[in-house]
Amino acid sequence: GQQLNQSPQSMFIQEGEDVSMNCTSSSIFNTWLWYKQDPGEGPVLLIALYKAGELTSNGRLTAQFGITRKDSFLNISASIPSDVGIYFCAGQATIQGAQKLVFGQGTRLTINP
Amino acid sequence: ETGVTQTPRHLVMGMTNKKSLKCEQHLGHNAMYWYKQSAKKPLELMFVYNFKEQTENNSVPSRFSPECPNSSHLFLHLHTLQPEDSALYLCASSQDFSGWVSPLHFGNGTRLTVT
C-alpha cells in the first residue's frame, strides 16, 4: 500500500540553525500536508500543498510539493525553542478508488538553547 | 469552547474494564475520525464518520466500538482491551469526506494505558 518515508527520524540542533526534513514515496500524491505535534497535544496543520511544484511559506516555515508528486520537504529557518516537537508529513492519494490520507512516521526536533 | 475537545486526557484501565472516550467538535464539521498513535509509528486511521454514517473501519478489532450520535460528537467504547492497545487516541474532524479529504483538525488526545 501507500507508504511515506519521512527523514530524518530525529534532529538535535542549536537554536538559530535552519532545519530541513522531507518525505518521499514510490507513489503519487495529490496533496501534501505538514503537521506539527507539540508535547501532550494533537497535531496542528502548518502548511497544505495542492499543486506539483508549489512552494508555500508560513512565517519561518517553507514547504514544497515535489514536481514528481512523490515527495515534499519542509524547511524551518532560524529555529527557536518553540519549534520543538514532532513534525508529520501527510499525503493524500487515491487508493482503490477512494481518497486516503497517509502519514509519515514523524521527525522529532530537539533544540539546544 | 472551540476546536476539538477530547476527554478524558488520561485513562488507565484493566483488561476486563469497559470505558469510553469522548470527542466533541465545535467547528461545524461533518466528518469525524479516530486515530491511534503509537511510539515511532505513523498515525493509524481507525474509523471515519461522515454526516454521522460510518464510512470506514480500518480492520479495527471489535473490542473498539465507535459511536457517532451527531456530527459534533464521537465516542470510542472500549472493552476487554489488551496491553498492546496502550497508545494515544486522537480524534479529528474535517469539513467533509466527500472524496476530497480536507485538512484535519485534531484534539489533544486521550493517553490510554491498559494494565
mmCIF file of C-alpha atoms in Angstrom, chain B:
data_model
loop_
_atom_site.group_PDB
_atom_site.id
_atom_site.type_symbol
_atom_site.label_atom_id
_atom_site.label_comp_id
_atom_site.label_asym_id
_atom_site.label_seq_id
_atom_site.Cartn_x
_atom_site.Cartn_y
_atom_site.Cartn_z
ATOM 1 C CA GLU B 1 -15.073 26.280 23.684
ATOM 2 C CA THR B 2 -13.594 25.997 20.218
ATOM 3 C CA GLY B 3 -11.856 23.294 18.235
ATOM 4 C CA VAL B 4 -11.835 19.596 19.037
ATOM 5 C CA THR B 5 -12.079 18.535 22.682
ATOM 6 C CA GLN B 6 -11.281 15.056 23.947
ATOM 7 C CA THR B 7 -11.992 13.576 27.373
ATOM 8 C CA PRO B 8 -10.516 12.142 29.430
ATOM 9 C CA ARG B 9 -6.929 13.259 28.770
ATOM 10 C CA HIS B 10 -5.534 10.195 30.543
ATOM 11 C CA LEU B 11 -7.109 6.790 31.193
ATOM 12 C CA VAL B 12 -5.741 3.712 32.925
ATOM 13 C CA MET B 13 -7.862 0.598 32.647
ATOM 14 C CA GLY B 14 -7.600 -3.105 33.312
ATOM 15 C CA MET B 15 -8.139 -5.659 30.589
ATOM 16 C CA THR B 16 -11.602 -6.545 31.903
ATOM 17 C CA ASN B 17 -12.852 -2.951 32.217
ATOM 18 C CA LYS B 18 -15.270 -1.132 29.961
ATOM 19 C CA LYS B 19 -14.633 2.556 29.330
ATOM 20 C CA SER B 20 -15.469 5.191 26.728
ATOM 21 C CA LEU B 21 -13.523 8.007 25.111
ATOM 22 C CA LYS B 22 -15.398 11.144 24.138
ATOM 23 C CA CYS B 23 -14.746 13.692 21.415
ATOM 24 C CA GLU B 24 -16.630 16.895 20.683
ATOM 25 C CA GLN B 25 -16.006 19.374 17.875
ATOM 26 C CA HIS B 26 -17.238 22.968 17.709
ATOM 27 C CA LEU B 27 -16.065 23.677 14.150
ATOM 28 C CA GLY B 28 -19.254 22.849 12.273
ATOM 29 C CA HIS B 29 -17.508 19.970 10.519
ATOM 30 C CA ASN B 30 -19.314 16.965 9.110
ATOM 31 C CA ALA B 31 -16.603 14.295 9.231
ATOM 32 C CA MET B 32 -15.005 12.862 12.374
ATOM 33 C CA TYR B 33 -12.175 10.388 12.790
ATOM 34 C CA TRP B 34 -10.461 8.192 15.359
ATOM 35 C CA TYR B 35 -6.708 7.694 15.010
ATOM 36 C CA LYS B 36 -4.303 5.601 17.087
ATOM 37 C CA GLN B 37 -0.828 6.991 17.719
ATOM 38 C CA SER B 38 1.856 4.594 18.941
ATOM 39 C CA ALA B 39 5.506 5.473 19.501
ATOM 40 C CA LYS B 40 7.629 5.607 16.346
ATOM 41 C CA LYS B 41 4.747 4.579 14.086
ATOM 42 C CA PRO B 42 2.678 6.615 11.642
ATOM 43 C CA LEU B 43 -0.764 7.688 12.738
ATOM 44 C CA GLU B 44 -3.161 4.779 12.178
ATOM 45 C CA LEU B 45 -6.664 5.575 10.977
ATOM 46 C CA MET B 46 -9.272 3.551 12.860
ATOM 47 C CA PHE B 47 -12.723 4.868 11.951
ATOM 48 C CA VAL B 48 -14.300 7.598 9.828
ATOM 49 C CA TYR B 49 -17.785 9.035 10.177
ATOM 50 C CA ASN B 50 -19.220 11.341 7.524
ATOM 51 C CA PHE B 51 -22.552 13.008 8.306
ATOM 52 C CA LYS B 52 -22.988 10.533 11.223
ATOM 53 C CA GLU B 53 -22.564 7.495 8.968
ATOM 54 C CA GLN B 54 -19.551 5.225 9.376
ATOM 55 C CA THR B 55 -17.689 5.279 6.078
ATOM 56 C CA GLU B 56 -14.537 3.495 7.099
ATOM 57 C CA ASN B 57 -13.482 0.793 9.545
ATOM 58 C CA ASN B 58 -9.803 0.164 9.045
ATOM 59 C CA SER B 59 -9.835 -3.502 10.165
ATOM 60 C CA VAL B 60 -10.101 -2.478 13.796
ATOM 61 C CA PRO B 61 -10.700 -5.272 16.370
ATOM 62 C CA SER B 62 -14.231 -5.463 17.711
ATOM 63 C CA ARG B 63 -13.043 -4.582 21.221
ATOM 64 C CA PHE B 64 -13.093 -1.000 19.879
ATOM 65 C CA SER B 65 -16.630 0.178 19.161
ATOM 66 C CA PRO B 66 -17.287 3.679 17.774
ATOM 67 C CA GLU B 67 -20.485 5.684 18.116
ATOM 68 C CA CYS B 68 -21.420 8.941 16.402
ATOM 69 C CA PRO B 69 -24.794 10.232 17.638
ATOM 70 C CA ASN B 70 -24.472 13.511 15.698
ATOM 71 C CA SER B 71 -21.912 15.407 13.621
ATOM 72 C CA SER B 72 -20.451 17.096 16.689
ATOM 73 C CA HIS B 73 -19.892 14.100 18.950
ATOM 74 C CA LEU B 74 -17.878 10.918 18.583
ATOM 75 C CA PHE B 75 -17.303 8.160 21.112
ATOM 76 C CA LEU B 76 -14.962 5.190 21.234
ATOM 77 C CA HIS B 77 -16.224 2.421 23.515
ATOM 78 C CA LEU B 78 -13.523 0.128 24.855
ATOM 79 C CA HIS B 79 -13.876 -3.359 26.338
ATOM 80 C CA THR B 80 -11.547 -6.285 27.081
ATOM 81 C CA LEU B 81 -8.535 -4.392 25.740
ATOM 82 C CA GLN B 82 -5.015 -5.774 25.539
ATOM 83 C CA PRO B 83 -1.794 -4.147 26.813
ATOM 84 C CA GLU B 84 -0.713 -3.519 23.205
ATOM 85 C CA ASP B 85 -3.738 -1.240 22.848
ATOM 86 C CA SER B 86 -1.975 1.287 25.088
ATOM 87 C CA ALA B 87 -1.443 4.387 22.953
ATOM 88 C CA LEU B 88 -2.558 7.965 22.356
ATOM 89 C CA TYR B 89 -6.018 8.003 20.777
ATOM 90 C CA LEU B 90 -6.631 11.095 18.690
ATOM 91 C CA CYS B 91 -9.943 12.390 17.477
ATOM 92 C CA ALA B 92 -10.067 14.656 14.421
ATOM 93 C CA SER B 93 -12.657 16.423 12.317
ATOM 94 C CA SER B 94 -12.779 17.906 8.845
ATOM 95 C CA GLN B 95 -15.274 19.779 6.723
ATOM 96 C CA ASP B 96 -16.386 16.622 4.962
ATOM 97 C CA PHE B 97 -15.165 13.366 3.484
ATOM 98 C CA SER B 98 -16.781 13.509 0.068
ATOM 99 C CA GLY B 99 -13.834 12.315 -1.986
ATOM 100 C CA TRP B 100 -11.642 15.263 -1.010
ATOM 101 C CA VAL B 101 -10.019 14.835 2.365
ATOM 102 C CA SER B 102 -9.980 18.387 3.699
ATOM 103 C CA PRO B 103 -7.342 19.221 6.326
ATOM 104 C CA LEU B 104 -7.877 17.535 9.672
ATOM 105 C CA HIS B 105 -8.266 19.354 12.979
ATOM 106 C CA PHE B 106 -7.080 17.178 15.852
ATOM 107 C CA GLY B 107 -7.954 17.061 19.522
ATOM 108 C CA ASN B 108 -5.240 16.717 22.164
ATOM 109 C CA GLY B 109 -5.837 13.005 22.536
ATOM 110 C CA THR B 110 -6.528 10.518 25.300
ATOM 111 C CA ARG B 111 -3.441 8.744 26.639
ATOM 112 C CA LEU B 112 -4.661 5.187 27.284
ATOM 113 C CA THR B 113 -2.764 2.680 29.397
ATOM 114 C CA VAL B 114 -4.056 -0.893 29.606
ATOM 115 C CA THR B 115 -2.749 -2.832 32.586
#
